Amino acid sequence: MKSDDAQLKQRLLDAALQLFAKHGRDGVSLRDIAEKARATHGSIRHHFGTKDNLYLAAIMQLKSIDSSLPVVDPLPRLGSKVETGEEKLRHVVRHFVAFQAKASENQFASLGMIRAEVTREGGPDPVFYDRIIRPGHERMKQIVQSIRPDIDDDETLEILAFNIIFQCVMIRIGNGIVLKRLKKQRLTRRDTDRIAGLIADTTLMGLHQLGE
């Protein structure tokens, strides 16, 4: 069982993650975090020292939300059974969409934090980018290039990888709209498989037709 001190530290981290996700790092004060966590300003100083240190701890909290890291590093480790680039893409999109559809509150908060960073004026925090965004993005670029090895323009690969990831993330960010349009209370596994299949199909079609 966690000690009171450890529980307080975790409350501070959870509160920071949710507030940073909603308002961005610059839009949140230590006082805001303390109030949400039902703690004192001094307790943040005690556990983290500065807001920058707390922000870094929140970044690391993202990486511990789920052991498979499907939110911050959504691409699953691919086994030997998955061989072609197209199979890899379908496997990754199916995994990513299914996870987005069932993300918990903290996992959804992590998406908000990512959204706040990628829309931040001047670009995302360098540490956040290196530890959270870049690993999954680079792996998606590799999958795209395995499907279209003739594309050697890095800028094109960047845009294509971002487009695929964005489509998957939007299933969670726009979950309410998706449910309303499909007239459903929740998305079943069959629903997410179908959505993933359509995303993969249209992506592959576009990749094969690119440059024709």
XYZ file of N, CA, C and O in Angstrom:
848
model
N 0.836 -1.200 0.000
C 0.000 0.000 0.000
C 0.878 1.260 0.000
O 1.863 1.342 0.731
N 0.552 2.238 -0.842
C 1.363 3.433 -0.920
C 1.267 4.248 0.358
O 0.221 4.339 0.972
N 2.394 4.859 0.740
C 2.397 5.748 1.891
C 1.638 7.016 1.529
O 1.382 7.308 0.362
N 1.268 7.779 2.556
C 0.555 9.032 2.313
C 1.379 9.962 1.427
O 0.835 10.654 0.559
N 2.693 9.978 1.648
C 3.574 10.847 0.881
C 3.595 10.428 -0.593
O 3.546 11.278 -1.499
N 3.651 9.119 -0.852
C 3.661 8.613 -2.225
C 2.324 8.870 -2.907
O 2.266 9.199 -4.099
N 1.244 8.730 -2.152
C -0.087 9.002 -2.712
C -0.229 10.476 -3.086
O -0.812 10.819 -4.123
N 0.299 11.349 -2.234
C 0.253 12.783 -2.520
C 1.041 13.095 -3.787
O 0.574 13.850 -4.656
N 2.218 12.516 -3.909
C 3.039 12.750 -5.096
C 2.309 12.294 -6.355
O 2.336 12.984 -7.389
N 1.621 11.141 -6.272
C 0.882 10.640 -7.425
C -0.300 11.539 -7.762
O -0.594 11.784 -8.934
N -0.976 12.061 -6.738
C -2.086 12.994 -6.974
C -1.599 14.244 -7.696
O -2.257 14.760 -8.593
N -0.439 14.719 -7.289
C 0.135 15.892 -7.931
C 0.449 15.611 -9.401
O 0.184 16.436 -10.274
N 1.000 14.442 -9.664
C 1.329 14.057 -11.040
C 0.068 13.942 -11.896
O 0.022 14.423 -13.034
N -0.952 13.275 -11.341
C -2.212 13.102 -12.092
C -2.853 14.456 -12.388
O -3.344 14.695 -13.492
N -2.852 15.334 -11.375
C -3.439 16.660 -11.558
C -2.655 17.447 -12.603
O -3.240 18.119 -13.468
N -1.332 17.358 -12.537
C -0.491 18.078 -13.496
C -0.742 17.577 -14.915
O -0.878 18.376 -15.853
N -0.823 16.265 -15.072
C -1.052 15.682 -16.394
C -2.361 16.187 -16.989
O -2.417 16.604 -18.153
N -3.423 16.185 -16.185
C -4.731 16.602 -16.688
C -4.767 18.107 -17.006
O -5.359 18.521 -18.007
N -4.118 18.910 -16.176
C -4.114 20.355 -16.418
C -3.211 20.737 -17.592
O -3.568 21.596 -18.412
N -2.050 20.102 -17.676
C -1.166 20.372 -18.811
C -1.850 19.958 -20.116
O -1.678 20.593 -21.148
N -2.623 18.868 -20.059
C -3.332 18.399 -21.251
C -4.382 19.403 -21.693
O -4.596 19.601 -22.884
N -5.026 20.031 -20.738
C -6.124 20.955 -21.058
C -5.637 22.347 -21.422
O -6.171 22.997 -22.338
N -4.592 22.823 -20.720
C -4.192 24.225 -20.874
C -2.777 24.415 -21.427
O -2.386 25.546 -21.717
N -2.014 23.325 -21.559
C -0.635 23.469 -21.980
C 0.252 23.859 -20.813
O -0.229 24.347 -19.783
N 1.545 23.663 -20.970
C 2.466 23.941 -19.864
C 2.419 25.403 -19.429
O 2.386 25.711 -18.242
N 2.394 26.320 -20.385
C 2.447 27.744 -20.050
C 1.146 28.265 -19.453
O 1.133 29.331 -18.834
N 0.048 27.510 -19.639
C -1.242 27.968 -19.134
C -1.592 27.427 -17.759
O -2.723 27.607 -17.284
N -0.641 26.781 -17.111
C -0.893 26.170 -15.802
C 0.126 26.677 -14.789
O 1.323 26.736 -15.074
N -0.349 27.032 -13.610
C 0.550 27.455 -12.534
C 0.648 26.342 -11.495
O -0.185 25.440 -11.441
N 1.666 26.426 -10.665
C 1.806 25.445 -9.582
C 0.620 25.534 -8.631
O 0.178 24.529 -8.067
N 0.092 26.736 -8.460
C -1.069 26.911 -7.589
C -2.286 26.171 -8.153
O -3.066 25.569 -7.422
N -2.455 26.206 -9.486
C -3.556 25.471 -10.136
C -3.442 23.981 -9.847
O -4.434 23.312 -9.543
N -2.234 23.471 -9.979
C -1.999 22.030 -9.777
C -2.255 21.652 -8.324
O -2.898 20.633 -8.032
N -1.764 22.470 -7.410
C -1.966 22.196 -5.989
C -3.453 22.175 -5.642
O -3.930 21.304 -4.898
N -4.187 23.121 -6.190
C -5.625 23.197 -5.913
C -6.356 21.966 -6.442
O -7.194 21.392 -5.745
N -6.028 21.540 -7.669
C -6.700 20.377 -8.246
C -6.352 19.102 -7.477
O -7.179 18.200 -7.323
N -5.115 19.029 -6.990
C -4.664 17.834 -6.265
C -5.037 17.880 -4.787
O -4.726 16.941 -4.047
N -5.702 18.957 -4.367
C -6.053 19.147 -2.950
C -4.784 19.074 -2.087
O -4.716 18.332 -1.111
N -3.801 19.843 -2.504
C -2.514 19.848 -1.814
C -2.035 21.290 -1.657
O -2.708 22.231 -2.088
N -0.900 21.459 -1.038
C -0.345 22.795 -0.843
C 0.710 23.093 -1.911
O 1.286 22.186 -2.510
N 0.924 24.378 -2.117
C 1.968 24.813 -3.044
C 3.317 24.261 -2.598
O 4.153 23.844 -3.411
N 3.528 24.235 -1.276
C 4.796 23.740 -0.740
C 5.033 22.267 -1.020
O 6.185 21.835 -1.154
N 3.939 21.499 -1.099
C 4.112 20.062 -1.366
C 4.666 19.825 -2.766
O 5.427 18.872 -2.984
N 4.321 20.693 -3.714
C 4.889 20.570 -5.061
C 6.372 20.904 -5.018
O 7.199 20.206 -5.625
N 6.707 21.961 -4.304
C 8.115 22.332 -4.158
C 8.907 21.194 -3.515
O 10.044 20.902 -3.907
N 8.284 20.556 -2.533
C 8.953 19.468 -1.819
C 9.225 18.273 -2.730
O 10.323 17.702 -2.724
N 8.235 17.887 -3.516
C 8.369 16.683 -4.335
C 9.060 16.924 -5.680
O 9.743 16.030 -6.195
N 8.880 18.129 -6.255
C 9.389 18.333 -7.609
C 10.295 19.553 -7.767
O 11.006 19.661 -8.759
N 10.243 20.452 -6.817
C 11.104 21.620 -6.896
C 10.532 22.727 -7.758
O 10.089 23.745 -7.249
N 10.521 22.525 -9.076
C 10.066 23.558 -9.997
C 8.980 23.020 -10.927
O 8.774 21.807 -11.027
N 8.332 23.945 -11.634
C 7.308 23.518 -12.590
C 7.938 22.737 -13.742
O 7.342 21.783 -14.258
N 9.139 23.123 -14.145
C 9.824 22.390 -15.212
C 10.071 20.943 -14.808
O 9.909 20.021 -15.613
N 10.484 20.741 -13.555
C 10.708 19.372 -13.075
C 9.400 18.585 -13.028
O 9.372 17.397 -13.356
N 8.327 19.253 -12.617
C 7.017 18.594 -12.565
C 6.544 18.254 -13.978
O 5.964 17.191 -14.217
N 6.809 19.137 -14.918
C 6.424 18.879 -16.302
C 7.187 17.667 -16.852
O 6.613 16.806 -17.525
N 8.464 17.589 -16.551
C 9.262 16.444 -16.979
C 8.729 15.164 -16.346
O 8.641 14.116 -17.011
N 8.347 15.233 -15.068
C 7.772 14.058 -14.395
C 6.456 13.652 -15.046
O 6.139 12.463 -15.162
N 5.673 14.650 -15.487
C 4.405 14.348 -16.169
C 4.665 13.649 -17.505
O 3.920 12.745 -17.900
N 5.727 14.058 -18.187
C 6.102 13.394 -19.437
C 6.406 11.925 -19.168
O 5.959 11.028 -19.890
N 7.165 11.666 -18.115
C 7.508 10.284 -17.790
C 6.276 9.518 -17.319
O 6.182 8.303 -17.512
N 5.314 10.232 -16.717
C 4.060 9.596 -16.319
C 3.327 9.080 -17.553
O 2.702 8.022 -17.519
N 3.408 9.808 -18.656
C 2.780 9.354 -19.893
C 3.313 7.992 -20.297
O 2.581 7.126 -20.748
N 4.603 7.802 -20.138
C 5.226 6.562 -20.587
C 4.905 5.381 -19.677
O 5.157 4.245 -20.025
N 4.333 5.671 -18.487
C 4.000 4.584 -17.568
C 2.502 4.327 -17.479
O 2.060 3.452 -16.742
N 1.708 5.094 -18.261
C 0.253 4.919 -18.209
C -0.156 3.520 -18.637
O -1.044 2.902 -18.087
N 0.511 3.004 -19.641
C 0.188 1.662 -20.122
C 1.481 0.976 -20.513
O 2.334 1.558 -21.160
N 1.643 -0.281 -20.119
C 2.911 -0.975 -20.330
C 3.279 -1.109 -21.799
O 4.447 -1.190 -22.159
N 2.279 -1.145 -22.682
C 2.572 -1.294 -24.111
C 2.725 0.054 -24.806
O 3.021 0.113 -25.994
N 2.532 1.149 -24.069
C 2.711 2.498 -24.579
C 1.950 2.777 -25.870
O 2.483 3.378 -26.785
N 0.688 2.356 -25.992
C 0.006 2.575 -27.255
C -0.393 4.012 -27.503
O -0.656 4.384 -28.627
N -0.442 4.844 -26.459
C -0.812 6.228 -26.680
C 0.386 7.047 -27.119
O 0.384 7.718 -28.132
N 1.469 6.969 -26.350
C 2.614 7.813 -26.645
C 3.583 7.163 -27.613
O 4.356 7.840 -28.268
N 3.570 5.843 -27.680
C 4.401 5.120 -28.633
C 3.506 4.014 -29.177
O 3.644 2.857 -28.798
N 2.549 4.373 -30.029
C 1.432 3.492 -30.324
C 1.743 2.280 -31.181
O 0.915 1.396 -31.308
N 2.932 2.213 -31.747
C 3.183 1.133 -32.668
C 3.650 -0.107 -31.930
O 4.685 -0.110 -31.275
N 2.893 -1.199 -31.992
C 3.249 -2.397 -31.248
C 4.504 -3.048 -31.798
O 4.862 -2.862 -32.954
N 5.179 -3.793 -30.953
C 6.350 -4.542 -31.421
C 5.868 -5.608 -32.396
O 5.001 -6.418 -32.082
N 6.441 -5.606 -33.569
C 5.960 -6.491 -34.616
C 6.724 -7.800 -34.595
O 7.945 -7.827 -34.611
N 5.992 -8.912 -34.569
C 6.608 -10.230 -34.557
C 6.977 -10.698 -35.944
O 6.695 -10.058 -36.949
N 7.599 -11.861 -36.025
C 8.076 -12.384 -37.299
C 6.931 -12.751 -38.239
O 7.123 -12.876 -39.439
N 5.707 -12.939 -37.680
C 4.577 -13.328 -38.527
C 4.108 -12.182 -39.411
O 3.462 -12.399 -40.418
N 4.416 -10.942 -38.993
C 4.029 -9.793 -39.788
C 5.200 -9.451 -40.699
O 6.232 -9.009 -40.231
N 5.041 -9.680 -42.003
C 6.184 -9.581 -42.904
C 6.142 -8.378 -43.838
O 7.100 -7.630 -43.916
N 5.059 -8.176 -44.556
C 5.022 -7.107 -45.543
C 4.708 -5.763 -44.909
O 4.140 -5.685 -43.806
N 5.069 -4.697 -45.637
C 4.770 -3.362 -45.149
C 3.277 -3.137 -44.984
O 2.846 -2.499 -44.022
N 2.493 -3.678 -45.915
C 1.043 -3.513 -45.828
C 0.483 -4.215 -44.594
O -0.405 -3.686 -43.921
N 0.993 -5.396 -44.297
C 0.538 -6.122 -43.102
C 0.921 -5.364 -41.837
O 0.139 -5.297 -40.884
N 2.110 -4.781 -41.834
C 2.542 -3.992 -40.681
C 1.611 -2.795 -40.469
O 1.217 -2.499 -39.347
N 1.288 -2.126 -41.570
C 0.411 -0.961 -41.461
C -0.949 -1.350 -40.912
O -1.485 -0.696 -40.002
N -1.533 -2.425 -41.431
C -2.857 -2.855 -40.958
C -2.801 -3.246 -39.486
O -3.710 -2.912 -38.708
N -1.754 -3.927 -39.097
C -1.584 -4.369 -37.709
C -1.495 -3.162 -36.773
O -2.162 -3.112 -35.735
N -0.691 -2.177 -37.164
C -0.485 -0.987 -36.340
C -1.765 -0.158 -36.228
O -2.150 0.265 -35.135
N -2.439 0.077 -37.352
C -3.661 0.887 -37.335
C -4.739 0.210 -36.504
O -5.430 0.860 -35.708
N -4.893 -1.106 -36.642
C -5.896 -1.833 -35.860
C -5.603 -1.714 -34.365
O -6.502 -1.464 -33.559
N -4.352 -1.872 -33.991
C -3.931 -1.769 -32.592
C -4.192 -0.360 -32.057
O -4.745 -0.177 -30.966
N -3.812 0.635 -32.838
C -3.918 2.030 -32.413
C -5.378 2.448 -32.257
O -5.768 3.046 -31.253
N -6.221 2.138 -33.256
C -7.627 2.541 -33.207
C -8.340 1.863 -32.041
O -9.123 2.497 -31.321
N -8.082 0.579 -31.841
C -8.737 -0.150 -30.742
C -8.379 0.478 -29.401
O -9.233 0.631 -28.520
N -7.124 0.873 -29.243
C -6.710 1.472 -27.979
C -7.341 2.844 -27.789
O -7.802 3.179 -26.698
N -7.350 3.656 -28.852
C -7.935 4.990 -28.739
C -9.390 4.917 -28.307
O -9.865 5.747 -27.533
N -10.112 3.920 -28.799
C -11.545 3.808 -28.509
C -11.827 3.483 -27.047
O -12.890 3.803 -26.526
N -10.873 2.855 -26.365
C -11.123 2.452 -24.971
C -10.191 3.156 -23.975
O -10.064 2.729 -22.837
N -9.557 4.245 -24.398
C -8.617 4.936 -23.530
C -9.293 5.426 -22.254
O -10.417 5.903 -22.273
N -8.589 5.307 -21.155
C -9.104 5.748 -19.860
C -8.940 7.261 -19.726
O -8.400 7.936 -20.609
N -9.400 7.807 -18.607
C -9.321 9.259 -18.389
C -7.879 9.745 -18.450
O -7.576 10.741 -19.100
N -6.964 9.056 -17.764
C -5.573 9.486 -17.783
C -4.957 9.303 -19.161
O -4.131 10.098 -19.604
N -5.342 8.210 -19.843
C -4.826 7.996 -21.182
C -5.353 9.065 -22.133
O -4.635 9.534 -23.015
N -6.612 9.464 -21.939
C -7.167 10.542 -22.757
C -6.466 11.849 -22.433
O -6.205 12.670 -23.315
N -6.135 12.042 -21.161
C -5.404 13.245 -20.774
C -4.053 13.288 -21.482
O -3.574 14.349 -21.880
N -3.433 12.129 -21.652
C -2.142 12.095 -22.333
C -2.284 12.538 -23.779
O -1.425 13.219 -24.327
N -3.412 12.175 -24.412
C -3.668 12.638 -25.775
C -3.811 14.154 -25.792
O -3.334 14.834 -26.700
N -4.480 14.684 -24.757
C -4.639 16.124 -24.658
C -3.302 16.821 -24.489
O -3.066 17.900 -25.039
N -2.415 16.204 -23.725
C -1.094 16.787 -23.514
C -0.306 16.782 -24.813
O 0.401 17.747 -25.138
N -0.436 15.697 -25.564
C 0.226 15.632 -26.869
C -0.344 16.708 -27.790
O 0.393 17.424 -28.469
N -1.685 16.833 -27.790
C -2.324 17.838 -28.636
C -1.868 19.244 -28.249
O -1.600 20.092 -29.116
N -1.764 19.510 -26.950
C -1.327 20.826 -26.484
C 0.102 21.117 -26.940
O 0.434 22.246 -27.306
N 0.938 20.084 -26.932
C 2.335 20.283 -27.324
C 2.492 20.477 -28.832
O 3.255 21.331 -29.267
N 1.785 19.682 -29.608
C 1.977 19.787 -31.062
C 1.369 21.069 -31.616
O 1.723 21.491 -32.721
N 0.450 21.691 -30.880
C -0.140 22.953 -31.342
C 0.498 24.152 -30.637
O 0.069 25.289 -30.841
N 1.493 23.908 -29.836
C 2.151 24.966 -29.071
C 2.920 25.901 -30.000
O 3.628 25.444 -30.904
N 2.768 27.197 -29.781
C 3.479 28.172 -30.605
C 4.978 27.972 -30.448
O 5.495 27.913 -29.342
N 5.677 27.838 -31.556
C 7.109 27.597 -31.509
C 7.479 26.131 -31.499
O 8.661 25.779 -31.494
N 6.469 25.256 -31.502
C 6.741 23.821 -31.543
C 6.759 23.196 -30.167
O 6.792 23.893 -29.143
N 6.739 21.862 -30.107
C 6.688 21.162 -28.819
C 7.976 21.296 -28.018
O 9.042 21.573 -28.576
N 7.838 21.107 -26.720
C 8.994 21.073 -25.835
C 9.976 20.022 -26.346
O 9.576 18.901 -26.675
N 11.273 20.332 -26.461
C 12.247 19.388 -27.020
C 12.291 18.041 -26.305
O 12.384 16.987 -26.949
N 12.223 18.057 -24.984
C 12.250 16.794 -24.236
C 10.983 15.999 -24.511
O 11.020 14.785 -24.731
N 9.850 16.681 -24.525
C 8.582 16.012 -24.810
C 8.629 15.382 -26.199
O 8.224 14.237 -26.392
N 9.126 16.134 -27.175
C 9.190 15.624 -28.545
C 10.076 14.380 -28.628
O 9.688 13.365 -29.223
N 11.267 14.447 -28.031
C 12.223 13.339 -28.137
C 11.739 12.078 -27.436
O 11.960 10.963 -27.922
N 11.058 12.255 -26.301
C 10.672 11.080 -25.511
C 9.285 10.551 -25.827
O 9.016 9.359 -25.624
N 8.404 11.404 -26.320
C 7.011 11.014 -26.479
C 6.594 10.893 -27.942
O 6.015 9.902 -28.361
N 6.871 11.923 -28.723
C 6.335 11.973 -30.077
C 7.224 11.258 -31.094
O 6.741 10.463 -31.910
N 8.502 11.525 -31.064
C 9.381 11.055 -32.132
C 9.466 9.543 -32.290
O 9.460 9.049 -33.433
N 9.541 8.740 -31.207
C 9.707 7.287 -31.398
C 8.619 6.648 -32.271
O 8.923 5.931 -33.227
N 7.338 6.925 -31.939
C 6.255 6.351 -32.730
C 6.209 6.901 -34.139
O 5.931 6.179 -35.099
N 6.506 8.194 -34.270
C 6.477 8.821 -35.584
C 7.558 8.232 -36.492
O 7.309 7.950 -37.678
N 8.744 8.027 -35.954
C 9.831 7.463 -36.746
C 9.502 6.045 -37.197
O 9.801 5.660 -38.333
N 8.882 5.278 -36.325
C 8.525 3.900 -36.688
C 7.447 3.879 -37.759
O 7.444 3.030 -38.647
N 6.514 4.840 -37.698
C 5.500 4.908 -38.748
C 6.130 5.282 -40.081
O 5.752 4.763 -41.137
N 7.100 6.171 -40.065
C 7.812 6.523 -41.293
C 8.482 5.294 -41.902
O 8.471 5.110 -43.124
N 9.054 4.454 -41.056
C 9.716 3.242 -41.546
C 8.721 2.310 -42.225
O 9.021 1.687 -43.249
N 7.521 2.210 -41.650
C 6.489 1.356 -42.253
C 6.075 1.922 -43.613
O 5.948 1.177 -44.590
N 5.869 3.239 -43.670
C 5.488 3.861 -44.937
C 6.564 3.620 -45.989
O 6.263 3.266 -47.137
N 7.814 3.764 -45.590
C 8.898 3.574 -46.559
C 9.036 2.121 -46.989
O 9.456 1.832 -48.109
N 8.643 1.182 -46.101
C 8.699 -0.230 -46.499
C 7.634 -0.544 -47.546
O 7.782 -1.492 -48.332
N 6.557 0.243 -47.559
C 5.497 0.066 -48.560
C 5.879 0.767 -49.860
O 5.630 0.246 -50.956
N 6.497 1.951 -49.722
C 6.912 2.719 -50.894
C 8.402 3.065 -50.776
O 8.770 4.188 -50.467
N 9.271 2.060 -50.997
C 10.723 2.306 -50.864
C 11.264 3.326 -51.859
O 12.373 3.827 -51.684
N 10.472 3.626 -52.897
C 10.919 4.608 -53.886
C 10.787 6.038 -53.381
O 11.339 6.965 -53.978
N 10.058 6.235 -52.282
C 9.920 7.590 -51.710
C 11.115 7.842 -50.803
O 11.229 7.263 -49.722
N 12.015 8.682 -51.241
C 13.210 8.967 -50.435
C 13.242 10.420 -49.954
O 14.225 10.880 -49.392
N 12.137 11.135 -50.189
C 12.018 12.503 -49.721
C 11.526 12.492 -48.275
O 10.391 12.094 -47.991
N 12.375 12.907 -47.346
C 12.041 12.817 -45.928
C 10.827 13.658 -45.564
O 10.033 13.271 -44.715
N 10.661 14.794 -46.206
C 9.516 15.645 -45.899
C 8.208 14.943 -46.256
O 7.222 15.017 -45.511
N 8.188 14.267 -47.399
C 6.990 13.520 -47.805
C 6.693 12.407 -46.815
O 5.538 12.197 -46.428
N 7.714 11.695 -46.383
C 7.531 10.615 -45.412
C 6.988 11.154 -44.091
O 6.134 10.532 -43.463
N 7.491 12.309 -43.665
C 7.018 12.940 -42.426
C 5.523 13.226 -42.515
O 4.757 12.920 -41.593
N 5.103 13.815 -43.621
C 3.697 14.187 -43.788
C 2.809 12.954 -43.843
O 1.736 12.911 -43.225
N 3.235 11.925 -44.560
C 2.446 10.703 -44.678
C 2.302 10.009 -43.324
O 1.207 9.562 -42.956
N 3.393 9.938 -42.565
C 3.345 9.299 -41.248
C 2.414 10.074 -40.315
O 1.607 9.481 -39.590
N 2.535 11.389 -40.328
C 1.680 12.216 -39.479
C 0.213 12.026 -39.839
O -0.652 11.935 -38.960
N -0.087 11.958 -41.107
C -1.473 11.812 -41.555
C -2.099 10.519 -41.033
O -3.249 10.511 -40.574
N -1.359 9.428 -41.067
C -1.879 8.140 -40.595
C -2.134 8.182 -39.089
O -3.197 7.783 -38.602
N -1.164 8.675 -38.333
C -1.303 8.744 -36.877
C -2.459 9.669 -36.498
O -3.253 9.364 -35.602
N -2.579 10.793 -37.195
C -3.640 11.759 -36.898
C -5.018 11.132 -37.089
O -5.920 11.335 -36.268
N -5.203 10.362 -38.156
C -6.494 9.717 -38.385
C -6.868 8.800 -37.222
O -8.021 8.764 -36.785
N -5.891 8.063 -36.717
C -6.154 7.134 -35.611
C -6.461 7.883 -34.321
O -7.394 7.529 -33.596
N -5.681 8.915 -34.023
C -5.880 9.687 -32.792
C -7.241 10.384 -32.797
O -7.896 10.511 -31.760
N -7.696 10.821 -33.967
C -8.972 11.522 -34.055
C -10.151 10.641 -33.633
O -11.198 11.148 -33.241
N -9.999 9.317 -33.696
C -11.063 8.422 -33.237
C -11.334 8.660 -31.757
O -12.473 8.594 -31.291
N -10.292 8.992 -30.989
C -10.469 9.257 -29.550
C -10.829 10.707 -29.280
O -11.735 11.007 -28.521
N -10.113 11.622 -29.947
C -10.389 13.031 -29.721
C -11.800 13.391 -30.167
O -12.508 14.165 -29.518
N -12.244 12.814 -31.283
C -13.575 13.091 -31.791
C -14.566 11.987 -31.492
O -15.528 11.784 -32.243
N -14.341 11.287 -30.381
C -15.155 10.110 -30.057
C -16.650 10.423 -29.998
O -17.485 9.667 -30.508
N -17.007 11.565 -29.381
C -18.422 11.923 -29.271
C -19.076 12.115 -30.623
O -20.220 11.688 -30.844
N -18.351 12.735 -31.541
C -18.890 12.957 -32.887
C -19.031 11.638 -33.623
O -20.038 11.384 -34.305
N -18.020 10.778 -33.477
C -18.063 9.461 -34.138
C -19.289 8.680 -33.668
O -20.040 8.122 -34.480
N -19.519 8.651 -32.349
C -20.660 7.910 -31.805
C -21.983 8.496 -32.292
O -22.913 7.758 -32.624
N -22.053 9.823 -32.326
C -23.291 10.475 -32.774
C -23.574 10.159 -34.244
O -24.706 9.841 -34.616
N -22.546 10.248 -35.073
C -22.742 10.009 -36.493
C -23.083 8.545 -36.779
O -23.862 8.244 -37.691
N -22.525 7.640 -35.987
C -22.800 6.213 -36.190
C -24.025 5.743 -35.406
O -24.401 4.575 -35.493
N -24.620 6.665 -34.618
C -25.801 6.359 -33.809
C -25.537 5.189 -32.855
O -26.299 4.235 -32.762
N -24.435 5.297 -32.112
C -24.048 4.245 -31.181
C -23.742 4.837 -29.805
O -23.383 6.020 -29.690
N -23.871 4.018 -28.771
C -23.525 4.424 -27.415
C -22.036 4.222 -27.155
O -21.422 4.947 -26.375
N -21.471 3.230 -27.786
C -20.046 2.942 -27.638
C -19.569 2.185 -28.869
O -20.366 1.623 -29.628
N -18.263 2.158 -29.056
C -17.680 1.437 -30.174
C -17.305 0.028 -29.733
O -16.603 -0.156 -28.741
N -17.778 -0.966 -30.459
C -17.433 -2.360 -30.176
C -16.135 -2.712 -30.889
O -15.615 -1.946 -31.705
N -15.613 -3.885 -30.591
C -14.408 -4.340 -31.275
C -14.655 -4.465 -32.782
O -13.783 -4.149 -33.603
N -15.861 -4.883 -33.144
C -16.201 -4.969 -34.565
C -16.167 -3.589 -35.221
O -15.694 -3.439 -36.353
N -16.659 -2.577 -34.487
C -16.641 -1.209 -35.006
C -15.210 -0.723 -35.231
O -14.887 -0.149 -36.276
N -14.353 -0.928 -34.215
C -12.976 -0.438 -34.335
C -12.212 -1.188 -35.418
O -11.385 -0.594 -36.114
N -12.498 -2.486 -35.576
C -11.848 -3.242 -36.652
C -12.257 -2.689 -38.018
O -11.438 -2.582 -38.938
N -13.538 -2.332 -38.137
C -14.017 -1.791 -39.412
C -13.404 -0.418 -39.683
O -12.978 -0.124 -40.804
N -13.375 0.428 -38.656
C -12.770 1.753 -38.809
C -11.300 1.627 -39.184
O -10.809 2.300 -40.103
N -10.592 0.748 -38.475
C -9.169 0.542 -38.764
C -8.971 0.029 -40.182
O -8.037 0.443 -40.886
N -9.841 -0.884 -40.614
C -9.740 -1.423 -41.956
C -9.918 -0.348 -43.020
O -9.191 -0.313 -44.022
N -10.875 0.559 -42.796
C -11.119 1.634 -43.747
C -9.948 2.618 -43.792
O -9.548 3.089 -44.861
N -9.403 2.934 -42.603
C -8.240 3.824 -42.560
C -7.070 3.194 -43.305
O -6.394 3.843 -44.112
N -6.830 1.910 -43.045
C -5.720 1.213 -43.708
C -5.947 1.122 -45.213
O -5.033 1.356 -46.009
N -7.183 0.785 -45.621
C -7.491 0.650 -47.051
C -7.260 1.960 -47.799
O -6.625 1.986 -48.858
N -7.808 3.055 -47.257
C -7.664 4.339 -47.947
C -6.218 4.821 -47.925
O -5.740 5.429 -48.891
N -5.514 4.534 -46.827
C -4.100 4.914 -46.745
C -3.277 4.165 -47.781
O -2.467 4.757 -48.504
N -3.480 2.854 -47.867
C -2.726 2.047 -48.834
C -3.056 2.454 -50.271
O -2.165 2.511 -51.130
N -4.334 2.733 -50.522
C -4.725 3.173 -51.857
C -4.005 4.464 -52.224
O -3.466 4.609 -53.325
N -3.977 5.409 -51.272
C -3.316 6.674 -51.512
C -1.808 6.506 -51.708
O -1.207 7.147 -52.571
N -1.199 5.633 -50.891
C 0.233 5.406 -51.009
C 0.600 4.818 -52.372
O 1.595 5.224 -52.993
N -0.194 3.869 -52.842
C 0.104 3.223 -54.117
C -0.140 4.157 -55.296
O 0.526 4.045 -56.338
N -1.084 5.091 -55.127
C -1.382 6.002 -56.234
C -0.518 7.254 -56.217
O -0.456 7.989 -57.203
N 0.176 7.485 -55.116
C 1.003 8.680 -54.972
C 2.079 8.725 -56.057
O 2.841 7.776 -56.232
N 2.109 9.822 -56.770
C 3.119 9.993 -57.792
C 2.761 9.463 -59.160
O 3.527 9.606 -60.117
N 1.583 8.839 -59.274
C 1.186 8.287 -60.575
C 0.772 9.404 -61.529
O 0.259 10.427 -61.106
